[in-house]
N, CA, C and O atoms as a printed pandas DataFrame, in Angstrom:
     atom_number atom_name residue_name chain_id  residue_number  x_coord  y_coord  z_coord
0              1         N          MET        A               1  123.135  124.045   91.408
1              2        CA          MET        A               1  122.222  123.272   90.453
2              3         C          MET        A               1  123.145  122.270   89.489
3              4         O          MET        A               1  123.823  122.854   88.643
4              5         N          ASN        A               2  123.221  121.034   89.531
5              6        CA          ASN        A               2  123.883  120.142   88.555
6              7         C          ASN        A               2  123.179  120.301   87.217
7              8         O          ASN        A               2  121.990  119.984   87.187
8              9         N          PRO        A               3  123.749  120.745   86.118
9             10        CA          PRO        A               3  122.917  121.037   84.876
10            11         C          PRO        A               3  122.513  119.499   84.283
11            12         O          PRO        A               3  121.653  119.360   83.413
12            13         N          LYS        A               4  123.283  118.327   84.901
13            14        CA          LYS        A               4  122.943  116.796   84.221
14            15         C          LYS        A               4  121.867  116.369   84.721
15            16         O          LYS        A               4  121.319  115.472   84.081
16            17         N          VAL        A               5  121.215  116.827   85.967
17            18        CA          VAL        A               5  120.481  116.469   86.938
18            19         C          VAL        A               5  119.123  117.002   86.430
19            20         O          VAL        A               5  118.066  116.371   86.445
20            21         N          GLY        A               6  119.271  117.980   86.079
21            22        CA          GLY        A               6  117.766  118.735   85.605
22            23         C          GLY        A               6  117.036  119.691   86.857
23            24         O          GLY        A               6  117.497  119.728   87.998
24            25         N          ILE        A               7  116.062  120.296   86.506
25            26        CA          ILE        A               7  115.648  121.313   87.640
26            27         C          ILE        A               7  114.576  120.667   88.374
27            28         O          ILE        A               7  114.290  121.323   89.375
28            29         N          HIS        A               8  113.746  119.414   88.208
29            30        CA          HIS        A               8  112.951  118.801   88.814
30            31         C          HIS        A               8  113.500  117.386   89.148
31            32         O          HIS        A               8  113.657  116.579   88.232
32            33         N          GLY        A               9  113.796  117.063   90.434
33            34        CA          GLY        A               9  114.044  115.809   90.926
34            35         C          GLY        A               9  112.813  114.712   90.703
35            36         O          GLY        A               9  111.942  114.575   91.562
36            37         N          MET        A              10  112.823  113.985   89.532
37            38        CA          MET        A              10  112.143  113.044   89.463
38            39         C          MET        A              10  112.375  111.429   90.181
39            40         O          MET        A              10  111.477  110.615   90.400
40            41         N          TRP        A              11  113.449  111.304   90.385
41            42        CA          TRP        A              11  113.938  110.145   90.980
42            43         C          TRP        A              11  114.899  110.360   92.187
43            44         O          TRP        A              11  115.849  111.127   92.031
44            45         N          GLY        A              12  114.731  109.791   93.266
45            46        CA          GLY        A              12  115.676  109.768   94.365
46            47         C          GLY        A              12  116.921  108.936   94.056
47            48         O          GLY        A              12  116.910  107.863   93.453
48            49         N          PHE        A              13  118.107  109.628   94.593
49            50        CA          PHE        A              13  119.081  109.009   94.608
50            51         C          PHE        A              13  119.640  108.084   95.825
51            52         O          PHE        A              13  120.851  107.862   95.856
52            53         N          THR        A              14  118.789  107.538   96.833
53            54        CA          THR        A              14  119.382  106.654   97.750
54            55         C          THR        A              14  118.277  105.324   97.911
55            56         O          THR        A              14  117.105  105.406   97.542
56            57         N          PRO        A              15  118.723  104.416   98.368
57            58        CA          PRO        A              15  117.860  103.264   98.421
58            59         C          PRO        A              15  116.590  103.470   98.977
59            60         O          PRO        A              15  116.613  104.478   99.683
60            61         N          ALA        A              16  115.556  102.961   98.949
61            62        CA          ALA        A              16  114.410  102.735   99.553
62            63         C          ALA        A              16  114.432  102.472  101.043
63            64         O          ALA        A              16  114.920  101.354  101.210
64            65         N          LYS        A              17  114.098  103.051  102.229
65            66        CA          LYS        A              17  114.552  103.025  103.523
66            67         C          LYS        A              17  112.940  102.678  104.076
67            68         O          LYS        A              17  111.921  103.092  103.523
68            69         N          ASN        A              18  112.989  101.803  105.320
69            70        CA          ASN        A              18  111.930  101.366  105.943
70            71         C          ASN        A              18  112.116  102.315  106.980
71            72         O          ASN        A              18  113.020  102.139  107.798
72            73         N          LEU        A              19  111.184  103.541  107.057
73            74        CA          LEU        A              19  111.280  104.619  108.087
74            75         C          LEU        A              19  110.682  104.214  109.412
75            76         O          LEU        A              19  110.496  105.074  110.274
76            77         N          LEU        A              20  110.376  102.973  109.615
77            78        CA          LEU        A              20  109.953  102.539  110.934
78            79         C          LEU        A              20  110.883  101.550  111.533
79            80         O          LEU        A              20  110.516  100.895  112.509
80            81         N          CYS        A              21  112.338  101.362  110.894
81            82        CA          CYS        A              21  112.631  100.332  111.331
82            83         C          CYS        A              21  113.592  100.533  112.820
83            84         O          CYS        A              21  114.001   99.563  113.459
84            85         N          GLY        A              22  113.819  101.794  113.166
85            86        CA          GLY        A              22  114.686  101.993  114.531
86            87         C          GLY        A              22  113.298  102.742  115.622
87            88         O          GLY        A              22  113.399  103.261  116.733
88            89         N          TYR        A              23  112.102  102.528  114.776
89            90        CA          TYR        A              23  110.925  103.360  116.071
90            91         C          TYR        A              23  110.847  102.556  117.288
91            92         O          TYR        A              23  110.694  103.195  118.330
92            93         N          ALA        A              24  110.936  101.019  117.385
93            94        CA          ALA        A              24  110.638  100.249  118.221
94            95         C          ALA        A              24  111.846  100.523  119.178
95            96         O          ALA        A              24  111.615  100.997  120.290
96            97         N          ALA        A              25  112.984  100.274  118.830
97            98        CA          ALA        A              25  114.180  100.593  119.554
98            99         C          ALA        A              25  114.440  102.005  120.104
99           100         O          ALA        A              25  115.069  102.132  121.155
100          101         N          SER        A              26  113.946  103.143  119.382
101          102        CA          SER        A              26  114.236  104.253  120.120
102          103         C          SER        A              26  113.201  104.352  121.298
103          104         O          SER        A              26  113.542  104.838  122.376
104          105         N          SER        A              27  111.833  103.847  121.053
105          106        CA          SER        A              27  110.919  103.928  122.085
106          107         C          SER        A              27  111.456  103.124  123.780
107          108         O          SER        A              27  111.315  103.494  124.945
108          109         N          GLU        A              28  112.004  102.080  123.235
109          110        CA          GLU        A              28  112.634  101.574  124.215
110          111         C          GLU        A              28  113.840  101.915  125.088
111          112         O          GLU        A              28  114.143  101.519  126.213
112          113         N          LYS        A              29  114.496  102.841  124.170
113          114        CA          LYS        A              29  115.986  103.135  124.847
114          115         C          LYS        A              29  115.653  104.551  125.365
115          116         O          LYS        A              29  116.524  105.052  126.075
116          117         N          TYR        A              30  114.457  105.338  125.114
117          118        CA          TYR        A              30  114.205  106.425  125.957
118          119         C          TYR        A              30  113.149  106.169  126.843
119          120         O          TYR        A              30  112.978  107.113  127.615
120          121         N          GLY        A              31  112.312  105.147  127.021
121          122        CA          GLY        A              31  111.646  104.492  128.166
122          123         C          GLY        A              31  110.281  105.114  128.011
123          124         O          GLY        A              31  109.548  105.243  128.992
124          125         N          THR        A              32  109.884  105.541  126.679
125          126        CA          THR        A              32  108.540  106.234  126.242
126          127         C          THR        A              32  107.588  105.271  125.686
127          128         O          THR        A              32  107.776  104.772  124.576
128          129         N          GLU        A              33  106.609  105.001  126.387
129          130        CA          GLU        A              33  105.479  104.037  126.046
130          131         C          GLU        A              33  104.811  104.528  124.751
131          132         O          GLU        A              33  104.449  105.699  124.871
132          133         N          PRO        A              34  104.509  103.939  123.429
133          134        CA          PRO        A              34  103.841  104.589  122.520
134          135         C          PRO        A              34  102.336  104.526  122.642
135          136         O          PRO        A              34  101.802  103.549  123.166
136          137         N          CYS        A              35  101.704  105.448  122.215
137          138        CA          CYS        A              35  100.073  105.385  122.526
138          139         C          CYS        A              35   99.816  104.592  121.496
139          140         O          CYS        A              35  100.542  104.764  120.517
140          141         N          HIS        A              36   98.909  103.685  121.416
141          142        CA          HIS        A              36   98.416  102.437  120.415
142          143         C          HIS        A              36   97.363  103.098  119.622
143          144         O          HIS        A              36   97.020  102.615  118.543
144          145         N          ARG        A              37   96.886  104.058  120.041
145          146        CA          ARG        A              37   95.704  104.618  119.257
146          147         C          ARG        A              37   96.261  105.645  118.440
147          148         O          ARG        A              37   95.823  105.912  117.321
148          149         N          CYS        A              38   97.301  106.272  119.031
149          150        CA          CYS        A              38   98.036  107.805  118.003
150          151         C          CYS        A              38   98.423  107.371  116.925
151          152         O          CYS        A              38   98.792  106.197  116.973
152          153         N          PRO        A              39   98.493  107.931  115.819
153          154        CA          PRO        A              39   98.886  107.518  114.593
154          155         C          PRO        A              39  100.566  107.750  114.523
155          156         O          PRO        A              39  101.132  108.665  115.122
156          157         N          ILE        A              40  101.223  106.789  113.713
157          158        CA          ILE        A              40  102.536  107.362  113.723
158          159         C          ILE        A              40  102.768  108.789  112.468
159          160         O          ILE        A              40  102.347  108.625  111.323
160          161         N          GLN        A              41  103.240  109.689  112.741
161          162        CA          GLN        A              41  103.515  110.847  111.651
162          163         C          GLN        A              41  104.906  110.615  111.106
163          164         O          GLN        A              41  105.930  110.392  111.753
164          165         N          ILE        A              42  104.746  110.712  109.733
165          166        CA          ILE        A              42  106.190  110.941  109.187
166          167         C          ILE        A              42  106.388  111.765  108.037
167          168         O          ILE        A              42  105.715  111.546  107.030
168          169         N          LEU        A              43  107.145  112.594  108.063
169          170        CA          LEU        A              43  107.152  113.869  107.372
170          171         C          LEU        A              43  108.379  113.570  106.068
171          172         O          LEU        A              43  109.553  113.416  106.403
172          173         N          LEU        A              44  108.094  113.528  105.029
173          174        CA          LEU        A              44  109.202  113.340  104.169
174          175         C          LEU        A              44  109.484  114.483  103.131
175          176         O          LEU        A              44  108.582  114.807  102.358
176          177         N          LEU        A              45  110.553  115.029  103.094
177          178        CA          LEU        A              45  110.903  116.549  102.585
178          179         C          LEU        A              45  111.795  115.904  101.221
179          180         O          LEU        A              45  112.828  115.236  101.246
180          181         N          ARG        A              46  111.083  116.313  100.183
181          182        CA          ARG        A              46  111.549  116.129   98.722
182          183         C          ARG        A              46  112.224  114.848   98.466
183          184         O          ARG        A              46  113.392  114.850   98.079
184          185         N          PRO        A              47  111.341  113.362   98.720
185          186        CA          PRO        A              47  112.003  112.265   98.298
186          187         C          PRO        A              47  111.919  112.040   97.040
187          188         O          PRO        A              47  112.564  111.087   96.601
188          189         N          CYS        A              48  111.059  112.899   96.068
189          190        CA          CYS        A              48  111.170  112.944   94.625
190          191         C          CYS        A              48  110.481  111.445   94.153
191          192         O          CYS        A              48  110.260  111.366   92.945
192          193         N          ASP        A              49  110.225  110.595   94.741
193          194        CA          ASP        A              49  109.539  109.320   94.630
194          195         C          ASP        A              49  108.734  108.782   95.943
195          196         O          ASP        A              49  108.820  109.263   97.072
196          197         N          PRO        A              50  107.909  107.642   95.528
197          198        CA          PRO        A              50  107.220  106.943   96.905
198          199         C          PRO        A              50  108.008  106.039   97.262
199          200         O          PRO        A              50  107.546  105.233   98.069
200          201         N          ARG        A              51  109.312  105.866   96.849
201          202        CA          ARG        A              51  109.845  104.284   97.350
202          203         C          ARG        A              51  109.845  104.222   98.862
203          204         O          ARG        A              51  109.421  103.166   99.332
204          205         N          HIS        A              52  110.244  105.159   99.714
205          206        CA          HIS        A              52  110.353  105.048  101.092
206          207         C          HIS        A              52  109.170  104.392  101.637
207          208         O          HIS        A              52  109.086  103.366  102.312
208          209         N          ILE        A              53  107.940  105.490  101.050
209          210        CA          ILE        A              53  106.569  104.786  101.547
210          211         C          ILE        A              53  106.145  103.604  101.383
211          212         O          ILE        A              53  105.403  102.954  102.120
212          213         N          LEU        A              54  106.815  103.202  100.007
213          214        CA          LEU        A              54  106.241  101.599   99.650
214          215         C          LEU        A              54  106.921  100.645  100.505
215          216         O          LEU        A              54  106.349   99.625  100.888
216          217         N          LYS        A              55  108.396  100.995  100.897
217          218        CA          LYS        A              55  108.976  100.137  101.519
218          219         C          LYS        A              55  108.596   99.899  102.833
219          220         O          LYS        A              55  108.478   98.774  103.317
220          221         N          THR        A              56  108.371  101.122  103.513
221          222        CA          THR        A              56  107.852  101.187  105.004
222          223         C          THR        A              56  106.489  100.326  105.125
223          224         O          THR        A              56  106.301   99.630  106.123
224          225         N          LEU        A              57  105.559  100.395  104.093
225          226        CA          LEU        A              57  104.215   99.708  104.198
226          227         C          LEU        A              57  104.413   98.113  104.236
227          228         O          LEU        A              57  103.906   97.296  105.005
228          229         N          ALA        A              58  105.434   97.895  103.019
229          230        CA          ALA        A              58  105.797   96.474  102.647
230          231         C          ALA        A              58  106.124   96.045  103.745
231          232         O          ALA        A              58  105.335   95.176  104.114
232          233         N          GLU        A              59  107.178   96.305  104.682
233          234        CA          GLU        A              59  108.085   95.682  105.683
234          235         C          GLU        A              59  107.363   95.774  106.811
235          236         O          GLU        A              59  107.780   95.024  107.693
236          237         N          ASN        A              60  106.306   96.510  107.139
237          238        CA          ASN        A              60  105.650   96.706  108.240
238          239         C          ASN        A              60  104.076   96.087  108.347
239          240         O          ASN        A              60  103.318   96.171  109.313
240          241         N          TYR        A              61  103.862   95.515  107.192
241          242        CA          TYR        A              61  102.142   94.937  107.145
242          243         C          TYR        A              61  102.293   93.448  107.623
243          244         O          TYR        A              61  103.090   92.644  107.138
244          245         N          ASP        A              62  101.618   93.258  108.405
245          246        CA          ASP        A              62  101.530   91.694  108.830
246          247         C          ASP        A              62   99.990   91.386  108.837
247          248         O          ASP        A              62   99.590   90.488  109.578
248          249         N          GLY        A              63   99.265   91.954  108.197
249          250        CA          GLY        A              63   97.839   91.682  108.276
250          251         C          GLY        A              63   96.758   92.296  109.350
251          252         O          GLY        A              63   95.543   92.403  109.188
252          253         N          ASN        A              64   97.473   92.636  110.388
253          254        CA          ASN        A              64   96.262   93.441  111.517
254          255         C          ASN        A              64   97.118   94.723  111.689
255          256         O          ASN        A              64   98.343   94.663  111.791
256          257         N          VAL        A              65   96.442   95.852  111.714
257          258        CA          VAL        A              65   96.686   96.983  112.033
258          259         C          VAL        A              65   97.050   97.403  113.277
259          260         O          VAL        A              65   96.155   97.566  114.107
260          261         N          ARG        A              66   98.227   97.619  113.585
261          262        CA          ARG        A              66   98.455   98.058  115.174
262          263         C          ARG        A              66   98.271   99.704  115.377
263          264         O          ARG        A              66   97.655  100.180  116.330
264          265         N          ARG        A              67   98.717  100.262  114.637
265          266        CA          ARG        A              67   98.647  101.735  114.661
266          267         C          ARG        A              67   98.908  102.443  112.990
267          268         O          ARG        A              67   99.765  102.245  112.128
268          269         N          PRO        A              68   97.698  103.339  113.078
269          270        CA          PRO        A              68   97.627  103.885  111.570
270          271         C          PRO        A              68   98.963  104.646  111.095
271          272         O          PRO        A              68   99.393  105.240  112.084
272          273         N          ILE        A              69   99.655  104.831  110.166
273          274        CA          ILE        A              69  100.937  105.795  109.844
274          275         C          ILE        A              69  100.290  106.873  108.788
275          276         O          ILE        A              69   99.686  106.660  107.737
276          277         N          HIS        A              70  100.545  107.791  109.274
277          278        CA          HIS        A              70  100.254  109.342  108.571
278          279         C          HIS        A              70  101.474  109.585  107.898
279          280         O          HIS        A              70  102.435  109.905  108.597
280          281         N          PHE        A              71  101.669  109.464  106.264
281          282        CA          PHE        A              71  102.734  110.174  105.603
282          283         C          PHE        A              71  102.646  111.611  105.283
283          284         O          PHE        A              71  101.500  111.924  104.958
284          285         N          TYR        A              72  103.359  112.432  105.273
285          286        CA          TYR        A              72  103.210  113.987  105.059
286          287         C          TYR        A              72  104.291  114.287  103.712
287          288         O          TYR        A              72  105.494  114.128  103.917
288          289         N          LEU        A              73  103.927  114.621  102.663
289          290        CA          LEU        A              73  104.986  114.582  101.798
290          291         C          LEU        A              73  105.188  116.418  101.199
291          292         O          LEU        A              73  104.284  117.147  100.789
292          293         N          PHE        A              74  106.387  116.691  101.315
293          294        CA          PHE        A              74  106.648  118.015  100.777
294          295         C          PHE        A              74  107.648  117.754   99.459
295          296         O          PHE        A              74  108.681  117.088   99.528
296          297         N          GLU        A              75  107.190  118.348   98.346
297          298        CA          GLU        A              75  107.592  118.180   96.746
298          299         C          GLU        A              75  107.647  119.442   96.468
299          300         O          GLU        A              75  106.581  120.032   96.643
300          301         N          ASN        A              76  108.495  120.046   96.106
301          302        CA          ASN        A              76  108.637  121.157   95.152
302          303         C          ASN        A              76  109.617  121.014   93.858
303          304         O          ASN        A              76  110.829  120.805   93.913
304          305         N          PRO        A              77  108.760  121.185   92.574
305          306        CA          PRO        A              77  107.563  121.586   92.437
306          307         C          PRO        A              77  106.084  120.835   92.668
307          308         O          PRO        A              77  106.130  119.854   93.409
308          309         N          MET        A              78  105.135  121.094   92.265
309          310        CA          MET        A              78  103.908  120.248   92.769
310          311         C          MET        A              78  103.740  119.278   91.617
311          312         O          MET        A              78  102.943  118.390   91.918
312          313         N          GLU        A              79  104.297  119.147   90.243
313          314        CA          GLU        A              79  104.401  118.127   89.202
314          315         C          GLU        A              79  104.747  117.015   89.847
315          316         O          GLU        A              79  104.159  115.944   89.703
316          317         N          VAL        A              80  105.964  117.252   90.781
317          318        CA          VAL        A              80  106.445  116.013   91.154
318          319         C          VAL        A              80  105.442  115.296   92.548
319          320         O          VAL        A              80  105.356  114.115   92.884
320          321         N          LEU        A              81  104.938  116.225   93.000
321          322        CA          LEU        A              81  103.877  115.599   94.208
322          323         C          LEU        A              81  102.657  115.032   93.723
323          324         O          LEU        A              81  101.997  114.275   94.436
324          325         N          ALA        A              82  102.278  115.368   92.463
325          326        CA          ALA        A              82  101.243  114.677   91.560
326          327         C          ALA        A              82  101.686  113.458   90.992
327          328         O          ALA        A              82  100.958  112.475   90.846
328          329         N          ARG        A              83  102.831  113.520   90.684
329          330        CA          ARG        A              83  103.548  112.318   90.177
330          331         C          ARG        A              83  103.364  111.122   91.242
331          332         O          ARG        A              83  102.965  109.972   91.056
332          333         N          ASP        A              84  103.745  111.709   92.306
333          334        CA          ASP        A              84  103.773  110.649   93.631
334          335         C          ASP        A              84  102.659  110.052   93.823
335          336         O          ASP        A              84  102.561  108.831   93.945
336          337         N          PHE        A              85  101.491  111.044   93.879
337          338        CA          PHE        A              85  100.216  110.459   93.985
338          339         C          PHE        A              85   99.944  109.536   93.165
339          340         O          PHE        A              85   99.764  108.373   93.526
340          341         N          LEU        A              86   99.871  109.972   91.820
341          342        CA          LEU        A              86   99.425  109.018   90.727
342          343         C          LEU        A              86   99.848  107.686   90.958
343          344         O          LEU        A              86   99.081  106.724   90.974
344          345         N          LEU        A              87  101.529  107.612   91.203
345          346        CA          LEU        A              87  102.104  106.274   91.560
346          347         C          LEU        A              87  101.890  105.558   92.548
347          348         O          LEU        A              87  102.099  104.349   92.658
348          349         N          LEU        A              88  101.330  106.510   93.540
349          350        CA          LEU        A              88  100.568  105.411   94.808
350          351         C          LEU        A              88   99.343  104.971   94.531
351          352         O          LEU        A              88   98.938  103.883   94.941
352          353         N          HIS        A              89   98.524  105.910   93.690
353          354        CA          HIS        A              89   97.155  105.629   93.200
354          355         C          HIS        A              89   97.415  104.208   92.146
355          356         O          HIS        A              89   96.677  103.288   92.500
356          357         N          VAL        A              90   97.998  103.972   91.353
357          358        CA          VAL        A              90   98.335  102.896   90.597
358          359         C          VAL        A              90   98.821  101.959   91.343
359          360         O          VAL        A              90   98.598  100.856   90.845
360          361         N          PHE        A              91   99.593  101.899   92.673
361          362        CA          PHE        A              91  100.157  100.692   92.995
362          363         C          PHE        A              91   99.130  100.451   94.252
363          364         O          PHE        A              91   99.472   99.502   94.957
364          365         N          PHE        A              92   98.169  100.999   94.588
365          366        CA          PHE        A              92   96.855  100.670   95.597
366          367         C          PHE        A              92   95.756  100.109   94.782
367          368         O          PHE        A              92   94.880   99.417   95.301
368          369         N          ASN        A              93   95.777  100.412   93.404
369          370        CA          ASN        A              93   94.408  100.217   92.839
370          371         C          ASN        A              93   94.149   98.588   92.757
371          372         O          ASN        A              93   94.982   97.815   92.282
372          373         N          LEU        A              94   93.175   98.278   93.164
373          374        CA          LEU        A              94   93.002   97.070   93.367
374          375         C          LEU        A              94   92.204   96.589   92.045
375          376         O          LEU        A              94   92.021   95.372   92.015
376          377         N          LYS        A              95   91.769   97.212   91.107
377          378        CA          LYS        A              95   91.103   96.836   89.849
378          379         C          LYS        A              95   92.070   96.310   88.922
379          380         O          LYS        A              95   91.870   95.282   88.274
380          381         N          PHE        A              96   93.067   96.970   88.855
381          382        CA          PHE        A              96   94.048   96.052   88.004
382          383         C          PHE        A              96   94.601   94.906   88.115
383          384         O          PHE        A              96   94.934   94.436   89.203
384          385         N          PRO        A              97   94.781   94.250   86.860
385          386        CA          PRO        A              97   95.440   92.926   87.212
386          387         C          PRO        A              97   96.883   93.525   87.297
387          388         O          PRO        A              97   97.184   94.643   86.878
388          389         N          LEU        A              98   97.766   92.608   87.912
389          390        CA          LEU        A              98   99.349   92.612   88.448
390          391         C          LEU        A              98  100.015   93.183   87.314
391          392         O          LEU        A              98  100.381   94.359   87.323
392          393         N          ARG        A              99  100.190   92.435   86.360
393          394        CA          ARG        A              99  100.859   92.738   85.005
394          395         C          ARG        A              99  100.419   94.254   84.396
395          396         O          ARG        A              99  101.274   94.998   83.915
396          397         N          GLN        A             100   99.241   94.564   84.457
397          398        CA          GLN        A             100   98.768   95.749   83.932
398          399         C          GLN        A             100   99.212   96.908   85.012
399          400         O          GLN        A             100   99.439   98.012   84.516
400          401         N          LYS        A             101   99.334   96.796   86.187
401          402        CA          LYS        A             101   99.624   97.548   87.127
402          403         C          LYS        A             101  100.908   97.856   87.210
403          404         O          LYS        A             101  101.330   98.989   87.443
404          405         N          THR        A             102  101.741   96.640   86.983
405          406        CA          THR        A             102  103.322   96.736   87.248
406          407         C          THR        A             102  103.662   97.550   85.901
407          408         O          THR        A             102  104.563   98.372   86.071
408          409         N          ALA        A             103  103.179   97.501   84.718
409          410        CA          ALA        A             103  103.639   98.333   83.547
410          411         C          ALA        A             103  103.157   99.741   83.349
411          412         O          ALA        A             103  103.744  100.626   82.726
412          413         N          THR        A             104  102.107   99.811   83.913
413          414        CA          THR        A             104  101.671  101.225   84.373
414          415         C          THR        A             104  102.430  102.138   85.322
415          416         O          THR        A             104  102.664  103.345   85.265
416          417         N          PHE        A             105  102.778  101.103   86.306
417          418        CA          PHE        A             105  103.534  102.046   87.298
418          419         C          PHE        A             105  105.157  102.062   86.928
419          420         O          PHE        A             105  105.917  102.714   87.644
420          421         N          LEU        A             106  105.580  101.431   85.954
421          422        CA          LEU        A             106  106.823  101.495   85.517
422          423         C          LEU        A             106  107.113  102.415   84.362
423          424         O          LEU        A             106  108.217  102.893   84.101
424          425         N          GLU        A             107  105.987  102.608   83.696
425          426        CA          GLU        A             107  105.746  103.908   82.465
426          427         C          GLU        A             107  105.794  105.012   83.090
427          428         O          GLU        A             107  106.584  105.870   82.694
428          429         N          ILE        A             108  104.981  105.251   84.190
429          430        CA          ILE        A             108  104.747  106.565   85.022
430          431         C          ILE        A             108  105.988  106.995   85.647
431          432         O          ILE        A             108  106.386  108.159   85.602
432          433         N          PHE        A             109  106.674  105.922   86.304
433          434        CA          PHE        A             109  107.972  106.099   87.153
434          435         C          PHE        A             109  109.262  106.511   86.250
435          436         O          PHE        A             109  110.207  107.213   86.610
436          437         N          GLY        A             110  109.059  105.896   84.989
437          438        CA          GLY        A             110  110.079  106.131   84.230
438          439         C          GLY        A             110  109.975  107.319   83.342
439          440         O          GLY        A             110  110.969  107.765   82.768
440          441         N          ASN        A             111  108.891  107.796   83.227
441          442        CA          ASN        A             111  108.592  109.020   82.527
442          443         C          ASN        A             111  108.861  108.476   81.041
443          444         O          ASN        A             111  109.092  109.334   80.189
444          445         N          ALA        A             112  108.853  107.229   80.682
445          446        CA          ALA        A             112  108.973  106.815   79.193
446          447         C          ALA        A             112  107.794  107.165   78.512
447          448         O          ALA        A             112  106.822  107.688   79.058
448          449         N          LYS        A             113  107.892  106.836   77.150
449          450        CA          LYS        A             113  106.831  107.061   76.133
450          451         C          LYS        A             113  105.773  106.037   76.763
451          452         O          LYS        A             113  106.181  104.952   77.177
452          453         N          VAL        A             114  104.648  106.318   76.826
453          454        CA          VAL        A             114  103.375  105.743   77.565
454          455         C          VAL        A             114  102.575  105.316   76.677
455          456         O          VAL        A             114  102.378  106.023   75.689
456          457         N          ARG        A             115  101.974  104.162   76.798
457          458        CA          ARG        A             115  100.890  103.735   75.905
458          459         C          ARG        A             115   99.717  104.566   75.807
459          460         O          ARG        A             115   99.802  105.629   76.422
460          461         N          GLU        A             116   98.688  104.356   75.212
461          462        CA          GLU        A             116   97.621  105.126   74.837
462          463         C          GLU        A             116   96.934  104.542   76.313
463          464         O          GLU        A             116   96.677  105.462   77.089
464          465         N          ALA        A             117   96.695  103.563   76.676
465          466        CA          ALA        A             117   96.017  103.236   77.778
466          467         C          ALA        A             117   96.367  104.071   79.168
467          468         O          ALA        A             117   95.636  104.689   79.942
468          469         N          THR        A             118   97.749  103.835   79.157
469          470        CA          THR        A             118   98.590  104.883   80.216
470          471         C          THR        A             118   98.097  106.451   80.353
471          472         O          THR        A             118   97.867  107.153   81.338
472          473         N          ALA        A             119   98.053  106.624   79.327
473          474        CA          ALA        A             119   97.822  108.334   78.913
474          475         C          ALA        A             119   96.448  108.431   79.236
475          476         O          ALA        A             119   96.189  109.553   79.671
476          477         N          ASN        A             120   95.383  107.608   79.181
477          478        CA          ASN        A             120   94.095  107.500   79.182
478          479         C          ASN        A             120   93.781  107.623   80.670
479          480         O          ASN        A             120   92.881  108.339   81.109
480          481         N          TYR        A             121   94.714  106.757   81.519
481          482        CA          TYR        A             121   94.526  106.616   83.027
482          483         C          TYR        A             121   94.640  107.980   83.843
483          484         O          TYR        A             121   94.504  107.980   85.067
């Protein structure tokens, strides 16, 4: 364990990746026809934050849902998993105005001193 990093990974060290970018090419390469009703299942092992989920959804959303995508997260410790879910909840909460949503997301993501409104959320 690197003492400068700490015991809990709260941020990932890699750039966000679209986890489906090679999916269509691999199905063509191996000659498999995907089931259009079956969900795409993606397992993420200790990503430390939801950056890959957000990037994948952002780059593959075009308004009409072709196949559902199921993400499975494994995080250790559970506090990091709870933080991931909280960040995703803030991101997809449609009741917040964009500016408030952005400020809340960044406060939680950065583990900075949070405002009272964010602490109450």
